[in-house]
């Protein structure tokens, strides 16, 4: 049985101005009309009820096939909040703790070394081991191999040969292979990564994403299951996320479209195909996956993702099914990075277990969203946030890599602004 996204609600009854809410669709259409994005599928829920569900644009600029609320999207780093959920489920079951050293599950991380500043090629023993929490909060100290200094590339040339095969920096970050590369098992890549020096002592610096491939293997080891099976049995099935998986499920390929990237040609920036839907590894199943989303992450619909988001807003329960305890949800979205600077968000945020949480301090100007709101984005232009103070959930989906390269492509900020201006 297919589960509905969430119950439909009357906008006025849950505290929205219907006229103001109606401004959102036309505003999103303007981005589609200018081909700043191929599509935009948006959802707003308050107090557990949907007050806005809208789909604009096409799944393919070539075919013109329309996007719908049932369309499937590559979520990339919007998978990270689900990685946080998976880790918290294992924590509740006593199978791991956020403070467990990664070496408990992956012994190759038992003797990490850290590069010494201003001493090229020199390393020292790490002050402590990498923890599960470090993986979730992007504070492992692991250096993105794509930006590692040349002298380390030379010193560890044999390791790099096992880690990746001359892939550009963008693909290196995600360990995405070229079309002509033979896939390397994720476990093999993680073993190779453990042989490289850290860029910083664990817990002392923020470097986005690089701990999530490690976390993927930690979850598999702690659960005793392949990660996709664990997610299916413990997240997707209990939450009724019927269309969601790490690959497009059988029979759903018609709902999956192309992913684009802006490219400059003749002085004009245009969208070109980055990953074609029918030949994507998300359809063929020939790629690997990572709970951080680097190889595309989960594939899902706006409604399925809203069910996940509403479960967290409800304190771990949806439709009578409890996935996580209320206090564990509080732990997940709480502050796990203290006063550490988070470059990817700028001031005003701290990092939880798979989510960025807004607190607003030290920010030159406040955001319109409430302190305590949390969520995250994905590389293909997807975005999600939840605002417990307003009992509010927003999801905004498209399929454009590096969407900010397209001029005036501020659809995420516009969507969020239009949601809050519609509150009565």
Short mmCIF file of C-alpha atoms in Angstrom, two decimals:
data_model
loop_
_atom_site.label_atom_id
_atom_site.label_comp_id
_atom_site.label_asym_id
_atom_site.label_seq_id
_atom_site.Cartn_x
_atom_site.Cartn_y
_atom_site.Cartn_z
CA UNK A 1 0.00 0.00 0.00
CA UNK A 2 1.33 3.43 -0.95
CA UNK A 3 1.39 5.91 1.91
CA UNK A 4 0.21 9.50 1.38
CA UNK A 5 2.83 12.18 1.96
CA UNK A 6 1.04 13.64 4.99
CA UNK A 7 -2.61 14.59 5.62
CA UNK A 8 -3.86 17.66 3.78
CA UNK A 9 -4.76 20.65 5.93
CA UNK A 10 -6.66 23.90 5.66
CA UNK A 11 -4.09 26.70 5.47
CA UNK A 12 -6.10 29.16 7.55
CA UNK A 13 -6.84 26.59 10.25
CA UNK A 14 -3.12 25.94 10.81
CA UNK A 15 -2.13 29.60 10.82
CA UNK A 16 -1.33 30.54 7.22
CA UNK A 17 -2.72 33.38 5.15
CA UNK A 18 -4.05 31.55 2.04
CA UNK A 19 -3.56 34.55 -0.26
CA UNK A 20 0.05 34.97 0.79
CA UNK A 21 0.64 31.23 0.56
CA UNK A 22 -0.56 31.41 -3.03
CA UNK A 23 2.39 33.59 -3.96
CA UNK A 24 4.81 30.68 -3.74
CA UNK A 25 3.85 28.76 -6.88
CA UNK A 26 4.11 31.70 -9.32
CA UNK A 27 7.42 32.74 -7.74
CA UNK A 28 8.85 29.25 -8.27
CA UNK A 29 7.51 29.22 -11.84
CA UNK A 30 9.63 32.27 -12.65
CA UNK A 31 12.82 30.31 -11.94
CA UNK A 32 11.61 27.51 -14.23
CA UNK A 33 10.55 29.90 -17.01
CA UNK A 34 14.02 31.45 -17.08
CA UNK A 35 15.59 27.95 -17.10
CA UNK A 36 17.55 28.71 -13.97
CA UNK A 37 16.26 25.31 -12.88
CA UNK A 38 14.50 22.57 -14.87
CA UNK A 39 11.89 22.02 -12.17
CA UNK A 40 10.87 22.89 -8.62
CA UNK A 41 8.75 20.65 -6.42
CA UNK A 42 7.85 22.24 -3.09
CA UNK A 43 6.00 21.17 0.05
CA UNK A 44 5.03 22.98 3.24
CA UNK A 45 3.48 21.30 6.26
CA UNK A 46 2.41 22.81 9.56
CA UNK A 47 1.23 20.90 12.62
CA UNK A 48 1.58 17.73 10.59
CA UNK A 49 -0.66 18.82 7.69
CA UNK A 50 0.27 19.81 4.16
CA UNK A 51 -0.81 23.32 3.21
CA UNK A 52 1.23 23.63 0.01
CA UNK A 53 2.27 20.95 -2.48
CA UNK A 54 3.32 22.15 -5.91
CA UNK A 55 5.30 20.91 -8.92
CA UNK A 56 6.67 23.13 -11.68
CA UNK A 57 8.80 22.41 -14.73
CA UNK A 58 9.99 19.23 -16.38
CA UNK A 59 11.99 16.12 -15.57
CA UNK A 60 13.88 16.59 -18.83
CA UNK A 61 14.40 19.78 -20.80
CA UNK A 62 14.76 17.59 -23.90
CA UNK A 63 11.44 15.75 -23.60
CA UNK A 64 9.38 18.24 -21.62
CA UNK A 65 7.97 15.49 -19.42
CA UNK A 66 6.36 17.34 -16.49
CA UNK A 67 7.59 17.10 -12.93
CA UNK A 68 4.95 16.00 -10.41
CA UNK A 69 4.80 15.52 -6.63
CA UNK A 70 5.62 11.85 -7.32
CA UNK A 71 8.83 12.65 -9.22
CA UNK A 72 12.05 11.13 -7.88
CA UNK A 73 15.07 13.24 -6.96
CA UNK A 74 18.74 12.55 -6.26
CA UNK A 75 19.17 13.89 -2.74
CA UNK A 76 22.96 13.84 -2.36
CA UNK A 77 23.79 15.42 1.04
CA UNK A 78 20.13 15.58 2.02
CA UNK A 79 20.92 11.95 2.89
CA UNK A 80 23.07 13.12 5.82
CA UNK A 81 20.09 13.72 8.17
CA UNK A 82 19.01 10.12 7.53
CA UNK A 83 22.55 8.99 8.35
CA UNK A 84 22.13 10.80 11.66
CA UNK A 85 18.84 8.98 12.21
CA UNK A 86 20.41 5.60 11.39
CA UNK A 87 23.24 6.26 13.84
CA UNK A 88 20.80 7.29 16.57
CA UNK A 89 18.77 4.11 16.02
CA UNK A 90 21.92 2.06 16.55
CA UNK A 91 22.74 4.16 19.63
CA UNK A 92 19.34 3.43 21.18
CA UNK A 93 19.89 -0.28 20.58
CA UNK A 94 23.26 -0.19 22.31
CA UNK A 95 25.16 -1.14 19.17
CA UNK A 96 27.27 2.01 19.12
CA UNK A 97 27.73 5.31 20.94
CA UNK A 98 28.51 8.71 19.39
CA UNK A 99 31.71 8.73 21.43
CA UNK A 100 32.85 5.29 20.29
CA UNK A 101 36.15 5.39 18.43
CA UNK A 102 35.73 4.48 14.78
CA UNK A 103 38.52 1.95 15.33
CA UNK A 104 36.09 -0.17 17.37
CA UNK A 105 34.42 -0.98 14.05
CA UNK A 106 37.22 -0.24 11.56
CA UNK A 107 40.57 -1.23 13.12
CA UNK A 108 42.60 0.54 10.43
CA UNK A 109 41.78 3.86 12.14
CA UNK A 110 43.44 2.78 15.39
CA UNK A 111 46.68 4.71 14.93
CA UNK A 112 45.90 7.91 13.04
CA UNK A 113 48.57 10.49 12.36
CA UNK A 114 48.16 14.21 11.72
CA UNK A 115 50.14 16.40 9.34
CA UNK A 116 52.27 19.02 11.10
CA UNK A 117 51.61 22.60 10.04
CA UNK A 118 54.52 24.25 8.24
CA UNK A 119 56.43 20.96 8.14
CA UNK A 120 55.68 19.38 4.74
CA UNK A 121 55.65 15.61 4.84
CA UNK A 122 55.93 15.44 8.65
CA UNK A 123 53.25 13.91 10.87
CA UNK A 124 52.51 13.38 14.56
CA UNK A 125 50.28 10.97 16.45
CA UNK A 126 46.65 12.12 16.77
CA UNK A 127 45.70 13.33 20.25
CA UNK A 128 42.72 10.98 20.18
CA UNK A 129 41.00 8.70 17.74
CA UNK A 130 38.22 9.64 15.34
CA UNK A 131 34.78 9.03 16.87
CA UNK A 132 31.38 8.26 15.39
CA UNK A 133 30.31 11.76 16.45
CA UNK A 134 33.22 13.24 14.49
CA UNK A 135 32.00 11.50 11.34
CA UNK A 136 28.52 13.01 11.71
CA UNK A 137 29.72 16.51 12.62
CA UNK A 138 32.38 16.76 9.89
CA UNK A 139 35.18 17.02 12.46
CA UNK A 140 37.16 13.83 11.77
CA UNK A 141 40.27 15.72 10.72
CA UNK A 142 40.26 13.72 7.48
CA UNK A 143 41.46 15.82 4.58
CA UNK A 144 39.54 15.84 1.34
CA UNK A 145 41.89 13.90 -0.98
CA UNK A 146 41.02 16.26 -3.81
CA UNK A 147 42.62 19.21 -1.99
CA UNK A 148 45.52 17.40 -0.32
CA UNK A 149 48.88 19.17 -0.87
CA UNK A 150 51.02 17.82 -3.70
CA UNK A 151 53.80 16.60 -1.40
CA UNK A 152 51.36 14.27 0.34
CA UNK A 153 50.08 13.07 -3.02
CA UNK A 154 53.65 12.15 -3.93
CA UNK A 155 54.45 10.63 -0.54
CA UNK A 156 51.28 8.51 -0.55
CA UNK A 157 51.07 7.83 -4.29
CA UNK A 158 50.36 4.13 -3.77
CA UNK A 159 47.47 4.93 -1.43
CA UNK A 160 45.98 7.38 -3.90
CA UNK A 161 46.15 4.72 -6.59
CA UNK A 162 43.85 2.59 -4.44
CA UNK A 163 41.64 5.50 -3.41
CA UNK A 164 40.76 6.84 -6.82
CA UNK A 165 42.00 6.92 -10.40
CA UNK A 166 42.89 10.46 -11.38
CA UNK A 167 39.37 11.76 -10.86
CA UNK A 168 38.86 15.52 -10.72
CA UNK A 169 38.45 17.27 -7.37
CA UNK A 170 34.64 17.33 -7.50
CA UNK A 171 34.43 13.60 -8.01
CA UNK A 172 37.24 12.93 -5.56
CA UNK A 173 35.25 14.59 -2.79
CA UNK A 174 32.53 12.02 -3.32
CA UNK A 175 34.79 9.26 -4.59
CA UNK A 176 32.64 9.21 -7.70
CA UNK A 177 34.31 7.28 -10.47
CA UNK A 178 34.60 8.17 -14.12
CA UNK A 179 32.45 6.22 -16.56
CA UNK A 180 35.47 4.19 -17.67
CA UNK A 181 36.71 3.37 -14.15
CA UNK A 182 36.06 0.01 -12.57
CA UNK A 183 34.19 0.54 -9.28
CA UNK A 184 36.21 0.11 -6.11
CA UNK A 185 34.34 -1.30 -3.11
CA UNK A 186 33.63 1.34 -0.49
CA UNK A 187 35.37 -0.74 2.18
CA UNK A 188 38.56 -0.81 0.11
CA UNK A 189 38.49 2.96 -0.31
CA UNK A 190 38.00 3.51 3.41
CA UNK A 191 41.00 1.28 4.19
CA UNK A 192 43.08 3.39 1.82
CA UNK A 193 41.78 6.61 3.37
CA UNK A 194 42.91 5.44 6.81
CA UNK A 195 46.52 5.34 5.58
CA UNK A 196 46.54 9.07 4.76
CA UNK A 197 47.50 11.64 7.41
CA UNK A 198 44.76 13.73 8.96
CA UNK A 199 44.69 17.47 8.26
CA UNK A 200 43.79 18.23 11.90
CA UNK A 201 43.36 16.47 15.21
CA UNK A 202 39.92 14.85 15.48
CA UNK A 203 37.24 17.14 16.90
CA UNK A 204 39.26 20.32 16.35
CA UNK A 205 38.41 21.48 12.81
CA UNK A 206 35.49 21.31 10.37
CA UNK A 207 35.99 19.67 6.96
CA UNK A 208 32.75 18.93 5.18
CA UNK A 209 31.58 15.43 4.27
CA UNK A 210 34.80 13.40 4.33
CA UNK A 211 33.83 11.40 7.42
CA UNK A 212 30.61 10.08 5.90
CA UNK A 213 32.17 7.36 3.71
CA UNK A 214 33.77 6.13 6.94
CA UNK A 215 30.41 6.34 8.73
CA UNK A 216 28.87 4.21 5.98
CA UNK A 217 31.19 1.35 6.91
CA UNK A 218 30.68 1.94 10.65
CA UNK A 219 26.90 1.60 10.25
CA UNK A 220 27.31 -1.58 8.20
CA UNK A 221 29.63 -3.12 10.77
CA UNK A 222 27.63 -2.07 13.84
CA UNK A 223 24.31 -3.22 12.38
CA UNK A 224 25.66 -6.40 10.81
CA UNK A 225 23.77 -5.55 7.62
CA UNK A 226 24.45 -3.88 4.29
CA UNK A 227 23.61 -0.22 4.78
CA UNK A 228 20.86 -0.14 2.16
CA UNK A 229 19.11 -3.05 3.89
CA UNK A 230 19.41 -1.36 7.28
CA UNK A 231 17.91 1.87 5.95
CA UNK A 232 15.09 0.00 4.22
CA UNK A 233 14.11 -2.05 7.28
CA UNK A 234 14.58 0.61 9.95
CA UNK A 235 13.78 3.91 8.22
CA UNK A 236 12.04 3.61 4.85
CA UNK A 237 9.61 0.79 5.71
CA UNK A 238 8.55 2.05 9.19
CA UNK A 239 8.04 5.59 7.86
CA UNK A 240 6.13 4.49 4.77
CA UNK A 241 8.75 6.02 2.45
CA UNK A 242 7.56 3.68 -0.29
CA UNK A 243 9.38 5.30 -3.22
CA UNK A 244 12.72 5.82 -1.45
CA UNK A 245 15.95 3.89 -1.83
CA UNK A 246 19.60 4.27 -2.70
CA UNK A 247 18.60 3.35 -6.27
CA UNK A 248 15.43 3.89 -8.28
CA UNK A 249 13.09 1.07 -7.35
CA UNK A 250 11.77 -1.32 -9.97
CA UNK A 251 8.85 0.14 -11.88
CA UNK A 252 9.55 3.76 -10.88
CA UNK A 253 12.07 4.79 -13.54
CA UNK A 254 9.45 6.85 -15.40
CA UNK A 255 9.33 9.19 -12.40
CA UNK A 256 13.08 9.85 -12.49
CA UNK A 257 14.59 12.62 -14.61
CA UNK A 258 17.81 14.26 -15.70
CA UNK A 259 20.20 16.16 -13.46
CA UNK A 260 21.80 19.34 -14.81
CA UNK A 261 24.78 21.62 -14.24
CA UNK A 262 25.31 25.24 -15.38
CA UNK A 263 27.91 25.74 -18.10
CA UNK A 264 29.02 28.95 -19.79
CA UNK A 265 28.85 28.98 -23.58
CA UNK A 266 29.17 32.05 -25.76
CA UNK A 267 28.96 34.34 -22.77
CA UNK A 268 25.70 32.78 -21.57
CA UNK A 269 25.25 30.33 -18.70
CA UNK A 270 22.96 27.46 -19.64
CA UNK A 271 21.93 24.17 -18.08
CA UNK A 272 23.50 21.06 -19.59
CA UNK A 273 22.90 17.44 -18.63
CA UNK A 274 25.11 16.20 -15.80
CA UNK A 275 23.47 12.80 -15.29
CA UNK A 276 20.85 11.48 -17.69
CA UNK A 277 17.96 9.76 -15.99
CA UNK A 278 17.66 6.61 -18.08
CA UNK A 279 21.40 5.83 -17.95
CA UNK A 280 22.07 7.03 -14.41
CA UNK A 281 23.73 4.65 -11.97
CA UNK A 282 20.72 5.37 -9.79
CA UNK A 283 18.75 3.37 -12.37
CA UNK A 284 21.31 0.79 -13.46
CA UNK A 285 22.42 0.06 -9.90
CA UNK A 286 26.05 -0.16 -11.01
CA UNK A 287 27.43 2.43 -8.60
CA UNK A 288 28.24 2.44 -4.90
CA UNK A 289 26.54 4.52 -2.25
CA UNK A 290 27.45 6.57 0.79
CA UNK A 291 25.25 7.69 3.69
CA UNK A 292 26.66 11.18 3.22
CA UNK A 293 25.16 11.33 -0.25
CA UNK A 294 28.31 11.86 -2.29
CA UNK A 295 27.39 9.31 -4.97
CA UNK A 296 23.88 10.72 -5.26
CA UNK A 297 22.60 9.56 -1.88
CA UNK A 298 19.03 8.39 -1.63
CA UNK A 299 16.45 8.80 -4.36
CA UNK A 300 13.12 10.00 -3.01
CA UNK A 301 9.98 12.08 -3.53
CA UNK A 302 9.02 15.32 -1.84
CA UNK A 303 6.31 13.47 0.07
CA UNK A 304 8.52 10.65 1.29
CA UNK A 305 11.12 13.12 2.53
CA UNK A 306 8.41 15.11 4.27
CA UNK A 307 7.38 11.96 6.16
CA UNK A 308 10.93 11.64 7.46
CA UNK A 309 11.01 15.33 8.41
CA UNK A 310 7.64 15.20 10.14
CA UNK A 311 8.72 12.19 12.19
CA UNK A 312 11.57 14.25 13.64
CA UNK A 313 9.24 17.21 14.28
CA UNK A 314 6.89 14.83 16.10
CA UNK A 315 9.70 13.76 18.41
CA UNK A 316 10.48 10.47 16.65
CA UNK A 317 7.00 9.15 15.79
CA UNK A 318 4.76 9.16 12.71
CA UNK A 319 1.35 7.57 12.22
CA UNK A 320 1.65 5.67 15.47
CA UNK A 321 5.05 4.19 14.59
CA UNK A 322 7.92 5.27 16.82
CA UNK A 323 11.27 5.26 15.05
CA UNK A 324 13.28 7.18 17.65
CA UNK A 325 12.81 8.35 21.23
CA UNK A 326 11.93 12.00 21.85
CA UNK A 327 15.10 12.72 23.80
CA UNK A 328 17.20 11.02 21.15
CA UNK A 329 15.74 13.39 18.55
CA UNK A 330 16.77 16.26 20.84
CA UNK A 331 20.25 14.76 20.95
CA UNK A 332 20.37 14.46 17.17
CA UNK A 333 19.52 18.11 16.45
CA UNK A 334 21.49 19.54 19.40
CA UNK A 335 24.83 21.33 19.40
CA UNK A 336 27.71 18.89 18.90
CA UNK A 337 30.32 21.38 17.67
CA UNK A 338 30.28 23.99 20.47
CA UNK A 339 31.59 27.34 19.26
CA UNK A 340 33.53 25.88 16.33
CA UNK A 341 33.33 27.88 13.10
CA UNK A 342 31.26 26.13 10.42
CA UNK A 343 32.55 27.56 7.13
CA UNK A 344 29.93 25.94 4.92
CA UNK A 345 27.05 27.70 6.73
CA UNK A 346 28.74 30.82 8.04
CA UNK A 347 28.04 32.21 11.54
CA UNK A 348 24.84 31.37 13.35
CA UNK A 349 24.86 27.60 12.97
CA UNK A 350 26.18 24.60 14.82
CA UNK A 351 26.26 21.02 13.63
CA UNK A 352 24.22 18.20 15.08
CA UNK A 353 24.22 14.53 14.16
CA UNK A 354 23.65 14.88 10.42
CA UNK A 355 21.91 18.28 10.47
CA UNK A 356 22.88 21.93 10.72
CA UNK A 357 20.94 23.77 13.45
CA UNK A 358 20.40 27.53 13.40
CA UNK A 359 21.04 29.45 16.62
CA UNK A 360 21.59 32.91 15.12
CA UNK A 361 24.41 34.08 17.36
CA UNK A 362 27.34 36.05 15.88
CA UNK A 363 25.52 36.41 12.56
CA UNK A 364 25.68 39.93 11.06
CA UNK A 365 21.94 39.81 10.32
CA UNK A 366 19.38 37.22 11.48
CA UNK A 367 17.61 34.81 9.17
CA UNK A 368 13.82 34.78 9.02
CA UNK A 369 13.67 31.22 10.38
CA UNK A 370 13.46 30.54 14.12
CA UNK A 371 16.40 29.75 16.36
CA UNK A 372 16.38 25.99 16.86
CA UNK A 373 15.34 25.25 13.28
CA UNK A 374 17.42 22.58 11.58
CA UNK A 375 17.89 20.79 8.26
CA UNK A 376 20.29 20.53 5.37
CA UNK A 377 20.73 20.74 1.59
CA UNK A 378 21.92 18.51 -1.25
CA UNK A 379 24.40 19.07 -4.07
CA UNK A 380 21.71 18.91 -6.77
CA UNK A 381 19.81 21.89 -5.36
CA UNK A 382 17.58 20.10 -2.87
CA UNK A 383 16.78 21.66 0.51
CA UNK A 384 14.87 20.84 3.70
CA UNK A 385 14.36 22.54 7.02
CA UNK A 386 12.17 22.05 10.08
CA UNK A 387 11.17 24.77 12.55
CA UNK A 388 9.96 23.29 15.85
CA UNK A 389 8.90 26.69 17.22
CA UNK A 390 6.49 27.15 14.33
CA UNK A 391 5.66 23.42 13.97
CA UNK A 392 6.73 23.93 10.37
CA UNK A 393 8.39 21.82 7.69
CA UNK A 394 9.60 22.88 4.23
CA UNK A 395 11.01 20.80 1.37
CA UNK A 396 12.24 22.28 -1.93
CA UNK A 397 13.56 19.98 -4.67
CA UNK A 398 15.20 20.40 -8.06
CA UNK A 399 18.07 18.73 -9.95
CA UNK A 400 20.89 21.21 -10.65
CA UNK A 401 24.47 20.65 -9.53
CA UNK A 402 26.28 23.84 -8.47
CA UNK A 403 23.00 25.72 -8.84
CA UNK A 404 24.58 28.89 -7.48
CA UNK A 405 26.62 29.23 -10.68
CA UNK A 406 23.40 30.15 -12.48
CA UNK A 407 22.84 33.94 -12.13
CA UNK A 408 20.11 35.05 -9.69
CA UNK A 409 19.34 31.47 -8.73
CA UNK A 410 18.19 32.21 -5.17
CA UNK A 411 15.11 29.98 -5.26
CA UNK A 412 15.87 28.34 -1.89
CA UNK A 413 16.07 31.69 -0.10
CA UNK A 414 12.96 32.90 -1.93
CA UNK A 415 11.00 29.78 -1.00
CA UNK A 416 11.90 30.10 2.67
CA UNK A 417 11.08 33.82 2.72
CA UNK A 418 7.72 33.22 1.05
CA UNK A 419 6.85 30.48 3.53
CA UNK A 420 7.43 32.69 6.56
CA UNK A 421 5.73 35.77 5.09
CA UNK A 422 2.60 33.64 4.70
CA UNK A 423 2.32 32.87 8.43
CA UNK A 424 -0.67 34.68 9.90
#
